[in-house]
mmCIF file with all atom_site columns, C-alpha atoms in Angstrom:
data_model
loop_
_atom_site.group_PDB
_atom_site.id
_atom_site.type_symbol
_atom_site.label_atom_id
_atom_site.label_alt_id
_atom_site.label_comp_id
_atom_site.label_asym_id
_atom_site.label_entity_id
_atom_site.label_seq_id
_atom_site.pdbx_PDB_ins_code
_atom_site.Cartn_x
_atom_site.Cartn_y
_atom_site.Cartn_z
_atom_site.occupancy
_atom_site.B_iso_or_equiv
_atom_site.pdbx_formal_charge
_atom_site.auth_seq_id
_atom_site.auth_comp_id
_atom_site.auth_asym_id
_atom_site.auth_atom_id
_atom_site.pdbx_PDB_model_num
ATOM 1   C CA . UNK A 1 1   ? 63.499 94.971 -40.876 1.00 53.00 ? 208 UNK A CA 1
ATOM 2   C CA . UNK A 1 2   ? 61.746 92.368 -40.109 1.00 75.00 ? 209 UNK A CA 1
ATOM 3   C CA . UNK A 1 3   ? 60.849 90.315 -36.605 1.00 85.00 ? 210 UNK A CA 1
ATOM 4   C CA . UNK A 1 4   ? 63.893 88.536 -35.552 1.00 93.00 ? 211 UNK A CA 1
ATOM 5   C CA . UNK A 1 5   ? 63.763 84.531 -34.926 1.00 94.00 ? 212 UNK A CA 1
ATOM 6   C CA . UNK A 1 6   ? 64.404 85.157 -31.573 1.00 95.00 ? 213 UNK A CA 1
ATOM 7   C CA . UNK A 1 7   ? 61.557 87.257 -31.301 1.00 94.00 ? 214 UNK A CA 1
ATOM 8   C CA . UNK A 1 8   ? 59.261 85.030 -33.450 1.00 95.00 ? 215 UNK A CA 1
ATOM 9   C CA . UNK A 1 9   ? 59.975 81.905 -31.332 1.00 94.00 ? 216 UNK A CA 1
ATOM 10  C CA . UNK A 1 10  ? 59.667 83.638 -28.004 1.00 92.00 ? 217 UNK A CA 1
ATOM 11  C CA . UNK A 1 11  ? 57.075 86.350 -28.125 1.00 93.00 ? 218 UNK A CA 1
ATOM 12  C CA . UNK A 1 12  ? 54.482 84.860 -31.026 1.00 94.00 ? 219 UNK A CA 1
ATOM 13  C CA . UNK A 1 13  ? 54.794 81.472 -31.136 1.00 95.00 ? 220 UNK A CA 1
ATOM 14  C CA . UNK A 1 14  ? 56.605 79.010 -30.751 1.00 94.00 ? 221 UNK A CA 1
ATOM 15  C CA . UNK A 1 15  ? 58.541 77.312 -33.387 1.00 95.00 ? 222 UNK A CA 1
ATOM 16  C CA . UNK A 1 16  ? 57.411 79.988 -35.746 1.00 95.00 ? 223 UNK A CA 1
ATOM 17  C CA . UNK A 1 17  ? 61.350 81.115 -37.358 1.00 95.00 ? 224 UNK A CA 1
ATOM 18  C CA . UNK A 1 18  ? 61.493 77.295 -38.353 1.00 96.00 ? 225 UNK A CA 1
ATOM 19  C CA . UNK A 1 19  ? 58.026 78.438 -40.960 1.00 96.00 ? 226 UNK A CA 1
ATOM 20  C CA . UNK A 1 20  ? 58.946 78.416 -44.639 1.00 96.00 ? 227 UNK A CA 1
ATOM 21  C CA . UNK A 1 21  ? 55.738 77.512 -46.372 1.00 96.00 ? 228 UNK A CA 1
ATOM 22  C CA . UNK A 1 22  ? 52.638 76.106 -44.754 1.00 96.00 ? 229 UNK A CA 1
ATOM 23  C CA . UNK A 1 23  ? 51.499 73.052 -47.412 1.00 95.00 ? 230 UNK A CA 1
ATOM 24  C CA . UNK A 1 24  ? 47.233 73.735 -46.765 1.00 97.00 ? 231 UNK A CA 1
ATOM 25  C CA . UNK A 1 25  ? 46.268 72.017 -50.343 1.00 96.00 ? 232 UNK A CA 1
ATOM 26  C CA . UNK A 1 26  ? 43.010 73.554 -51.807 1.00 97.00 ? 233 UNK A CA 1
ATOM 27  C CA . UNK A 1 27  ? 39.683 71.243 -51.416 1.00 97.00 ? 234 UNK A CA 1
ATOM 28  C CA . UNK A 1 28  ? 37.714 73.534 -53.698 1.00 95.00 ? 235 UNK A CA 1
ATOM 29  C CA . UNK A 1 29  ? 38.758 71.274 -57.226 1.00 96.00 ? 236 UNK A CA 1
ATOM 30  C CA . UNK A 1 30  ? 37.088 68.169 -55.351 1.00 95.00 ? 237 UNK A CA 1
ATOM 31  C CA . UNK A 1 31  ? 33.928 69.303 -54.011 1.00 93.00 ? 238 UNK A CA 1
ATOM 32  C CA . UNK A 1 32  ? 32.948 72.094 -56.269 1.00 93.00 ? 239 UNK A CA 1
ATOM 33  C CA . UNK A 1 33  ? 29.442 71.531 -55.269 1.00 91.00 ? 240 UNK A CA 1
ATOM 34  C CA . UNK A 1 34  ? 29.606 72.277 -51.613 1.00 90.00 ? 241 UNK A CA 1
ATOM 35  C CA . UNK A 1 35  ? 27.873 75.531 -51.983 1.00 90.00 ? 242 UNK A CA 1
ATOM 36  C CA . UNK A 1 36  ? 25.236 73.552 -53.003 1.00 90.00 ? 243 UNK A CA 1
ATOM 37  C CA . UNK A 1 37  ? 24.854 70.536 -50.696 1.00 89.00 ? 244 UNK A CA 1
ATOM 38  C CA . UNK A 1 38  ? 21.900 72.584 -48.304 1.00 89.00 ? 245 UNK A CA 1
ATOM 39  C CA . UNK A 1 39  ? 19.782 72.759 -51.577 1.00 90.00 ? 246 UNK A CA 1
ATOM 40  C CA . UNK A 1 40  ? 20.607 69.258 -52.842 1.00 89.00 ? 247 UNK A CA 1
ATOM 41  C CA . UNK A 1 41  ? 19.389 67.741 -49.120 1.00 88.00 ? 248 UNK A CA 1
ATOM 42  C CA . UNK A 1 42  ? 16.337 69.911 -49.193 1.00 90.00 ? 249 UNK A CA 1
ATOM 43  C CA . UNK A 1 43  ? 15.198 69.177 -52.167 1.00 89.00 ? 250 UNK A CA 1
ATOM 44  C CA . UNK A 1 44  ? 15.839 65.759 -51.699 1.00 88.00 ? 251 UNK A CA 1
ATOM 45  C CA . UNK A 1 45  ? 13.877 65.969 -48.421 1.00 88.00 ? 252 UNK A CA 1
ATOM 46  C CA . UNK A 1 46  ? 10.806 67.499 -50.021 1.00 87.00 ? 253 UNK A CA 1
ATOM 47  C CA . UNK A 1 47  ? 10.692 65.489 -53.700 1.00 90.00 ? 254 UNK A CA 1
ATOM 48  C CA . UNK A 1 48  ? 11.988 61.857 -52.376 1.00 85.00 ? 255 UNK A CA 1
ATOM 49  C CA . UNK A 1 49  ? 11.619 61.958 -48.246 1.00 82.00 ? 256 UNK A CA 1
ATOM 50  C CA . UNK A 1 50  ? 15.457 60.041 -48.780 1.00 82.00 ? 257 UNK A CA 1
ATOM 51  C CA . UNK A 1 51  ? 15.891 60.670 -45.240 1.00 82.00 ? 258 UNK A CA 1
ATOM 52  C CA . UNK A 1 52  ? 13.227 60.051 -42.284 1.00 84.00 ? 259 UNK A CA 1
ATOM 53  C CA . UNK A 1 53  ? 12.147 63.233 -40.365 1.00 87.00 ? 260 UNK A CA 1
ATOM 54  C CA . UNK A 1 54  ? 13.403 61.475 -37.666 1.00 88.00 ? 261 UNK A CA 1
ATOM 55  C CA . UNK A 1 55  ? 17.056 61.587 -38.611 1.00 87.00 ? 262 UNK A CA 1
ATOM 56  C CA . UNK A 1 56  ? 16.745 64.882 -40.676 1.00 90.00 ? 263 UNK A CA 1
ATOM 57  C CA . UNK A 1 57  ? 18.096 66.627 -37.729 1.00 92.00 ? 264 UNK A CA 1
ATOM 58  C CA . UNK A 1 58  ? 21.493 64.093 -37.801 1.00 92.00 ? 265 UNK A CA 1
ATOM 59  C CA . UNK A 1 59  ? 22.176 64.640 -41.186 1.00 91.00 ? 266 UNK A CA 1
ATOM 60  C CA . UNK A 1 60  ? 21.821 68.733 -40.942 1.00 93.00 ? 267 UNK A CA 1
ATOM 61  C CA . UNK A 1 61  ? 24.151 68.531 -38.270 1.00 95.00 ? 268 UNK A CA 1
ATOM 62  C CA . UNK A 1 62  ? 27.049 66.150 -40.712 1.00 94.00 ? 269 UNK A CA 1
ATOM 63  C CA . UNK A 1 63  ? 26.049 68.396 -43.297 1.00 94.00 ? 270 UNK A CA 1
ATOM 64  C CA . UNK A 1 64  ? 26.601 71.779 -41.625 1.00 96.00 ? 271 UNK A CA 1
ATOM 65  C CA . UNK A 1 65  ? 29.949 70.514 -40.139 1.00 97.00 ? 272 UNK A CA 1
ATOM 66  C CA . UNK A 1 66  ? 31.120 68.882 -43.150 1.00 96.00 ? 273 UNK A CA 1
ATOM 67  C CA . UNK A 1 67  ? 30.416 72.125 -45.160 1.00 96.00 ? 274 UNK A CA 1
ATOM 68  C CA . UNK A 1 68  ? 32.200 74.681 -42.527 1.00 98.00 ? 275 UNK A CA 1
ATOM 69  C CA . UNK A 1 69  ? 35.080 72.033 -42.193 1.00 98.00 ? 276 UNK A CA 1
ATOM 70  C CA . UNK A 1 70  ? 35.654 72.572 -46.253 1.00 97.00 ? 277 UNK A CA 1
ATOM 71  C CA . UNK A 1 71  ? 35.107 76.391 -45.576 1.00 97.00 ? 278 UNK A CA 1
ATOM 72  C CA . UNK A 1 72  ? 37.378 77.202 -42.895 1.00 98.00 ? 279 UNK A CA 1
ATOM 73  C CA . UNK A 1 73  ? 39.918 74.807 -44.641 1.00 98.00 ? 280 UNK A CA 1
ATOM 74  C CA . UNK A 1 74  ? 39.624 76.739 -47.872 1.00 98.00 ? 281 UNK A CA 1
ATOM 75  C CA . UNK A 1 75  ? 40.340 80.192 -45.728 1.00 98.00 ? 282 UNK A CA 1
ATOM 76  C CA . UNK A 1 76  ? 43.313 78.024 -44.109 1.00 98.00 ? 283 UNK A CA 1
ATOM 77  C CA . UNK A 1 77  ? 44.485 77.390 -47.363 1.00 98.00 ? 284 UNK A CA 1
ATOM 78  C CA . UNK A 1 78  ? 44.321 80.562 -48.756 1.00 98.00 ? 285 UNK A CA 1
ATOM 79  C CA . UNK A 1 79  ? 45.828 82.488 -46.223 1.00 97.00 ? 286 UNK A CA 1
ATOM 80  C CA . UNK A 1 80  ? 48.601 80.120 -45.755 1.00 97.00 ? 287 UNK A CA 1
ATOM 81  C CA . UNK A 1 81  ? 49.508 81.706 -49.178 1.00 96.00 ? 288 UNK A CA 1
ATOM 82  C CA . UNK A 1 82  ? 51.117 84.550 -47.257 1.00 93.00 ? 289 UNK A CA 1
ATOM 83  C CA . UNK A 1 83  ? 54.037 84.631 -45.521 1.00 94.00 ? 290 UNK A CA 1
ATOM 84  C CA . UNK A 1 84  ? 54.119 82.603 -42.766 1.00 94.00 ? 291 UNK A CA 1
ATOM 85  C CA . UNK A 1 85  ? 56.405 83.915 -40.968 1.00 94.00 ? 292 UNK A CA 1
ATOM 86  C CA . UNK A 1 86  ? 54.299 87.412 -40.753 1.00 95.00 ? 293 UNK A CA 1
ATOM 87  C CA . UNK A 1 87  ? 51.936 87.419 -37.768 1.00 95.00 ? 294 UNK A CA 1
ATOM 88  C CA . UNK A 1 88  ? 48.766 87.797 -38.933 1.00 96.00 ? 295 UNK A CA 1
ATOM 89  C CA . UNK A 1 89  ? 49.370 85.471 -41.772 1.00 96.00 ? 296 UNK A CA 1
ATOM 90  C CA . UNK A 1 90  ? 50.138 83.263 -38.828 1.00 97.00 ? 297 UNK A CA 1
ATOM 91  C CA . UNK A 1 91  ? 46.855 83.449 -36.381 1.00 97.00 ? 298 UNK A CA 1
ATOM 92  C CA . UNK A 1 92  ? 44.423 83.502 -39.434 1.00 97.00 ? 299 UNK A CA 1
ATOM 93  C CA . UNK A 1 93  ? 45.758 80.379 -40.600 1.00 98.00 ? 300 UNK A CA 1
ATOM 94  C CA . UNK A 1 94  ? 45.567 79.122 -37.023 1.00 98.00 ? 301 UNK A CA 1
ATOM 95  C CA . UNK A 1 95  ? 42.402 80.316 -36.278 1.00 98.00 ? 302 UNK A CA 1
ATOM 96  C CA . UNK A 1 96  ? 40.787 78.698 -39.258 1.00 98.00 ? 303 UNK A CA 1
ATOM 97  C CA . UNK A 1 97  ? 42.589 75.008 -38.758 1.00 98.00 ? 304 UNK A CA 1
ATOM 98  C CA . UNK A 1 98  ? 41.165 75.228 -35.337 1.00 98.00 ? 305 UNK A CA 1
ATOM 99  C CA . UNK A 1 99  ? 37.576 75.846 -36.640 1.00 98.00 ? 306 UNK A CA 1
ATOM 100 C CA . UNK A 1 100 ? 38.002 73.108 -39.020 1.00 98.00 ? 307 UNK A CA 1
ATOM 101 C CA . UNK A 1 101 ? 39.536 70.763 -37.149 1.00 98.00 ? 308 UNK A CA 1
ATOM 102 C CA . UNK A 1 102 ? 36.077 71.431 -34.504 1.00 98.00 ? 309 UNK A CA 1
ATOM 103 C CA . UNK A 1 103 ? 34.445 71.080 -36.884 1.00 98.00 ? 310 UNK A CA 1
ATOM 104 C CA . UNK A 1 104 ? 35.253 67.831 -38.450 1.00 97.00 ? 311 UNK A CA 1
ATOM 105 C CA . UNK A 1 105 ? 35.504 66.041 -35.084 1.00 97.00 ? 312 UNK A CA 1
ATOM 106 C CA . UNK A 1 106 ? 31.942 67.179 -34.226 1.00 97.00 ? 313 UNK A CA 1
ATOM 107 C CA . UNK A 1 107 ? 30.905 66.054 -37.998 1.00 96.00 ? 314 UNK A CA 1
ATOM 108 C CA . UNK A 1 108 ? 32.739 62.937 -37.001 1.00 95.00 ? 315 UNK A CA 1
ATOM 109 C CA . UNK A 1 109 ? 31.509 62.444 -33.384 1.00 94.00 ? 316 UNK A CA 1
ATOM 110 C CA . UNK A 1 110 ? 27.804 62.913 -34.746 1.00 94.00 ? 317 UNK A CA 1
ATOM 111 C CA . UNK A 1 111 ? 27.935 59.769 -37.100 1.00 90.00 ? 318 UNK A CA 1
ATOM 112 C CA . UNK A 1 112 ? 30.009 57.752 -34.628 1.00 89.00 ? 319 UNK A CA 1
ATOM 113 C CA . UNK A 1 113 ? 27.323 57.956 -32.412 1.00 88.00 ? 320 UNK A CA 1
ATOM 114 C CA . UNK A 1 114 ? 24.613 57.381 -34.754 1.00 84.00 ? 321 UNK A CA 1
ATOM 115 C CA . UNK A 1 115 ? 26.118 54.120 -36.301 1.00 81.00 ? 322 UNK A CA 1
ATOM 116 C CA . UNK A 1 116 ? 27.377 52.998 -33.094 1.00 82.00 ? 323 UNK A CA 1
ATOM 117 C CA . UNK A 1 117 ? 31.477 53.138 -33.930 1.00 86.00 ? 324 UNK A CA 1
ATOM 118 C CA . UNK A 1 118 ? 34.550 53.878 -32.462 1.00 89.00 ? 325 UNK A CA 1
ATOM 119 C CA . UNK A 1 119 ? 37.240 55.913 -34.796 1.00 88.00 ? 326 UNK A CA 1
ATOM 120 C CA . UNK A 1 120 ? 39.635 54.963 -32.413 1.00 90.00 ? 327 UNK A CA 1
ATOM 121 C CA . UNK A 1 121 ? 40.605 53.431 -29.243 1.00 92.00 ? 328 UNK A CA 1
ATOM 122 C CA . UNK A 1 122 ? 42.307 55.107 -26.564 1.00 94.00 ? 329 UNK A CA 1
ATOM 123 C CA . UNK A 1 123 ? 45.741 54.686 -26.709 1.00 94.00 ? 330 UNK A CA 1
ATOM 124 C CA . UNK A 1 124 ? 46.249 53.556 -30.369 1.00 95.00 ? 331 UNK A CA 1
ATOM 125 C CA . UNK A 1 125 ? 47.484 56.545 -32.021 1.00 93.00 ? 332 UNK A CA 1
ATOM 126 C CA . UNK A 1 126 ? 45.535 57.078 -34.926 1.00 94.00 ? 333 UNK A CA 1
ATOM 127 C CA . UNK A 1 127 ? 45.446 60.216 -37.023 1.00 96.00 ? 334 UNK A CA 1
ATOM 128 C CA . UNK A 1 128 ? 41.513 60.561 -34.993 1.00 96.00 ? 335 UNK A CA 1
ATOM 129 C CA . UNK A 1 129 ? 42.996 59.933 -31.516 1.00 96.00 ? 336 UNK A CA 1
ATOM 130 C CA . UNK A 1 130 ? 45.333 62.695 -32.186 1.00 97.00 ? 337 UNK A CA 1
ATOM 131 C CA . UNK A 1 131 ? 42.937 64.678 -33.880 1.00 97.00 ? 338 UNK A CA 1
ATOM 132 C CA . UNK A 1 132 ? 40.295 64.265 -31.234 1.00 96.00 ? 339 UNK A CA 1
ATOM 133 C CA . UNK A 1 133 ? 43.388 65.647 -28.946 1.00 96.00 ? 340 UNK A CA 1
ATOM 134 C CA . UNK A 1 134 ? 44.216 68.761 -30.778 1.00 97.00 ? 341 UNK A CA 1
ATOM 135 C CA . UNK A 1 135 ? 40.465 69.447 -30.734 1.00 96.00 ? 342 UNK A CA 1
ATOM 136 C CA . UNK A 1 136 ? 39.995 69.391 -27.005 1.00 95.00 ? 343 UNK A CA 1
ATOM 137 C CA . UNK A 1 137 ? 43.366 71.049 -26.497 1.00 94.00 ? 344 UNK A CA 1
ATOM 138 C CA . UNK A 1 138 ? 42.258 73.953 -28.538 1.00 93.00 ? 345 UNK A CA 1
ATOM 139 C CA . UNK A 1 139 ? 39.085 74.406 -26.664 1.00 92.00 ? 346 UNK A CA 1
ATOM 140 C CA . UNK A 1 140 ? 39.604 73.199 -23.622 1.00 89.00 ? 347 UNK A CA 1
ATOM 141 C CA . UNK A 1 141 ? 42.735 74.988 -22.128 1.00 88.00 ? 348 UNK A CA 1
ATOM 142 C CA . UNK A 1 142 ? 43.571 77.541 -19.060 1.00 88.00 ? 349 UNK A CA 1
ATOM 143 C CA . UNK A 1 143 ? 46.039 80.379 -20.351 1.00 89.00 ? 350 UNK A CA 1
ATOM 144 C CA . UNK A 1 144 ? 47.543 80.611 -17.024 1.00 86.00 ? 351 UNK A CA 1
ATOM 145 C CA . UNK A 1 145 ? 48.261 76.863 -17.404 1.00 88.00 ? 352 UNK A CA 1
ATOM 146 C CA . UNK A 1 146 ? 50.022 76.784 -20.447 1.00 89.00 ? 353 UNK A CA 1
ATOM 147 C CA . UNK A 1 147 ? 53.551 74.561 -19.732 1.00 86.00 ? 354 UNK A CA 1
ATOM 148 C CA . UNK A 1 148 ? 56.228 77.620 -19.586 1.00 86.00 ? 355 UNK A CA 1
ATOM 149 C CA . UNK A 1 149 ? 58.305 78.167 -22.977 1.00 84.00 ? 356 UNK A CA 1
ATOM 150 C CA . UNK A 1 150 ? 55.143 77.987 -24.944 1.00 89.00 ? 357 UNK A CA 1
ATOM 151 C CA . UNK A 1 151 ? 52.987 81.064 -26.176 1.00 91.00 ? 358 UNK A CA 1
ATOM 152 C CA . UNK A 1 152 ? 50.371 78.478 -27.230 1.00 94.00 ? 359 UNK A CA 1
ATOM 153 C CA . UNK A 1 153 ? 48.296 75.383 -26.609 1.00 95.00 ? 360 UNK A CA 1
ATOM 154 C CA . UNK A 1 154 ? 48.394 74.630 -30.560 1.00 96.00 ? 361 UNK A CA 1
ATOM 155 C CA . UNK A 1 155 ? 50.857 75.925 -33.016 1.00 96.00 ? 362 UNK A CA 1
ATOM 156 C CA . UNK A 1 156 ? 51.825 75.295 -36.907 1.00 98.00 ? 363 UNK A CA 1
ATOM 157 C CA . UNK A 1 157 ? 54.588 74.127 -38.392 1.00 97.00 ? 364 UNK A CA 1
ATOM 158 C CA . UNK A 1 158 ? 54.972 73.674 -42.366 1.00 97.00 ? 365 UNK A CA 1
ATOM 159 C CA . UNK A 1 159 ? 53.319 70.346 -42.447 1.00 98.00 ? 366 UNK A CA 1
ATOM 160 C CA . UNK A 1 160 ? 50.798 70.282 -39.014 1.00 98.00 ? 367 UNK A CA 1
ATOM 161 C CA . UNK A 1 161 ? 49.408 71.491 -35.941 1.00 98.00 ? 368 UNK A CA 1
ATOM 162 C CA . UNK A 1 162 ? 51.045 70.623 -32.920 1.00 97.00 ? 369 UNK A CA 1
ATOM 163 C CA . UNK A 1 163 ? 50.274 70.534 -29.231 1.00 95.00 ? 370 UNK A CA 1
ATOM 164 C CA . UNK A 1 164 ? 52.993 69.577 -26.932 1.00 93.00 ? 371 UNK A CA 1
ATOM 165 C CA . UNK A 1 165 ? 51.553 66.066 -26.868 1.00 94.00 ? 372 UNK A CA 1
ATOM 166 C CA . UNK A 1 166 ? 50.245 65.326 -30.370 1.00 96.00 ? 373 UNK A CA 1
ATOM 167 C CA . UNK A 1 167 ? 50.181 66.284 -33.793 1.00 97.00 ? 374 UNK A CA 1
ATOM 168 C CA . UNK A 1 168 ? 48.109 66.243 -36.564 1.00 98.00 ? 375 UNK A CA 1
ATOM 169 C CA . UNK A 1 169 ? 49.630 66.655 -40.446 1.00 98.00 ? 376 UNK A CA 1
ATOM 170 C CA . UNK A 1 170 ? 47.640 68.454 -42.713 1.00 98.00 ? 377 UNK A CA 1
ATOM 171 C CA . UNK A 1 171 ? 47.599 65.982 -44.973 1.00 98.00 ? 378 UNK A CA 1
ATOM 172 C CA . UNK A 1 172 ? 45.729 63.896 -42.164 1.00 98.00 ? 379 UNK A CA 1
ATOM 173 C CA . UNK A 1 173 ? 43.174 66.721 -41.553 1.00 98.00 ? 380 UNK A CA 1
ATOM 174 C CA . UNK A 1 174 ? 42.527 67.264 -44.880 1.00 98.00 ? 381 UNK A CA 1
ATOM 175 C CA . UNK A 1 175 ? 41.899 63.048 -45.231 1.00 97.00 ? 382 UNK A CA 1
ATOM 176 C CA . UNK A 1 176 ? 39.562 63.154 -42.460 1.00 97.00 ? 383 UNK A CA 1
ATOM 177 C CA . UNK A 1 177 ? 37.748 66.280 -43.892 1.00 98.00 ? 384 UNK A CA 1
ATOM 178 C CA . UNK A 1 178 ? 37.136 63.960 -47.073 1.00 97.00 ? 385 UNK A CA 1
ATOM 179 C CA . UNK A 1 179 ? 36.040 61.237 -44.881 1.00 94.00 ? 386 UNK A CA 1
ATOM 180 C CA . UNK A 1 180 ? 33.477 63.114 -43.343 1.00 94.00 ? 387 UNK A CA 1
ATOM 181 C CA . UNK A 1 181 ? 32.112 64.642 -46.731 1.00 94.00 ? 388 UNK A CA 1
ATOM 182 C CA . UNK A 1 182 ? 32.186 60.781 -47.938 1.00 92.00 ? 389 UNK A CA 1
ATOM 183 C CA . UNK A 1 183 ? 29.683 60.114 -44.678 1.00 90.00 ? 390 UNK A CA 1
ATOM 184 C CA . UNK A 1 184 ? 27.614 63.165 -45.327 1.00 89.00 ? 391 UNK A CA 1
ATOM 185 C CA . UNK A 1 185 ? 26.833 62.163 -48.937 1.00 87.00 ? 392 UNK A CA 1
ATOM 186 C CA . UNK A 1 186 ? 25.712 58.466 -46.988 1.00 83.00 ? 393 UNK A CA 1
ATOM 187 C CA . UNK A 1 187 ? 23.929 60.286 -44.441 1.00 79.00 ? 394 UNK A CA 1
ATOM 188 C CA . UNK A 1 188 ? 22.460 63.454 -46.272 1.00 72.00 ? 395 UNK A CA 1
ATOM 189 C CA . UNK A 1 189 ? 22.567 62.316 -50.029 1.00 69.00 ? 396 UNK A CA 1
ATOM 190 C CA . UNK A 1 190 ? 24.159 65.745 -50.939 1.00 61.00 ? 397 UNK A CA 1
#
């Protein structure tokens, strides 16, 4: 017998007896070569100098959080294979959408500030103001302050992650995760 909805809603999470199948689409297919992308930029580095010592440190950085973003994503993805409704299928897919969403708004944040753009402004809505939310929410949060009714800051549902205030569809995270690869290959060359 399994946990009752009840039970799933109130003590694990909430929203969690309304899980049926949590749609995390692969990345692997696209970017076969991510494995690789370290080697490619050092290489690179060392045979054509394609990027200035002074900005080799920037484009580590976007590479490094463009490649855990597709790793923690691919984890994400296959976890969410399980069932969702089971617990620990639950928190490791969690755990690994958090990492990757942290690490594909500090990916982003890094070339913002390095080409001198906005990816949003305040108030507009956008998939990266909402993303940018989620992020902070799921780092910067009190336990004890958590609105009552809720188990958690951030939660899934079949399609995104949700705070009380925003949400973010996978399908939106997984855009922005291709973005950022789009800017490493720019920045890094991989």
């Amino acid at each position: 017998m399994g946990i009752s909805n009840y039970a799933l809603d109130t003590f694990v999470a909430q929203d969690m007896s309304k899980l049926t199948q949590l749609s995390i689409k692969s990345l692997a297919e696209e970017f076969p070569n991510a494995d690789e992308w370290f080697a490619q930029f050092v290489l690179r580095r060392i045979f054509h100098a394609h990027v200035p010592d002074e900005k080799a440190a920037l484009a580590f950085a976007i590479i490094r959080r463009t490649h855990a973003s597709l790793q923690e994503w691919e984890v994400a993805s296959a976890a969410a294979q399980g069932n969702p409704r089971s617990v620990g299928t639950f928190f490791s897919v969690l755990r690994h959408l958090e990492s990757c969403i942290s690490s594909v708004w500090q990916g982003l944040e890094f070339a913002r500030k390095s080409l001198g753009r906005d990816l949003y402004k305040k108030g507009d809505g956008s998939a990266y103001e909402r993303m940018n939310w989620v992020y902070n929410v799921s780092r910067h949060f009190d336990p004890a302050d958590i609105p009552q009714g809720d188990t958690h800051r951030v939660w899934l549902s079949d399609q995104a992650m949700h705070t009380r205030e925003q949400t973010v569809s996978f399908d939106e995270l997984r855009e922005a995760i291709k973005m950022l690869v789009r800017i490493s290959e720019k920045v890094a060359g991989t």
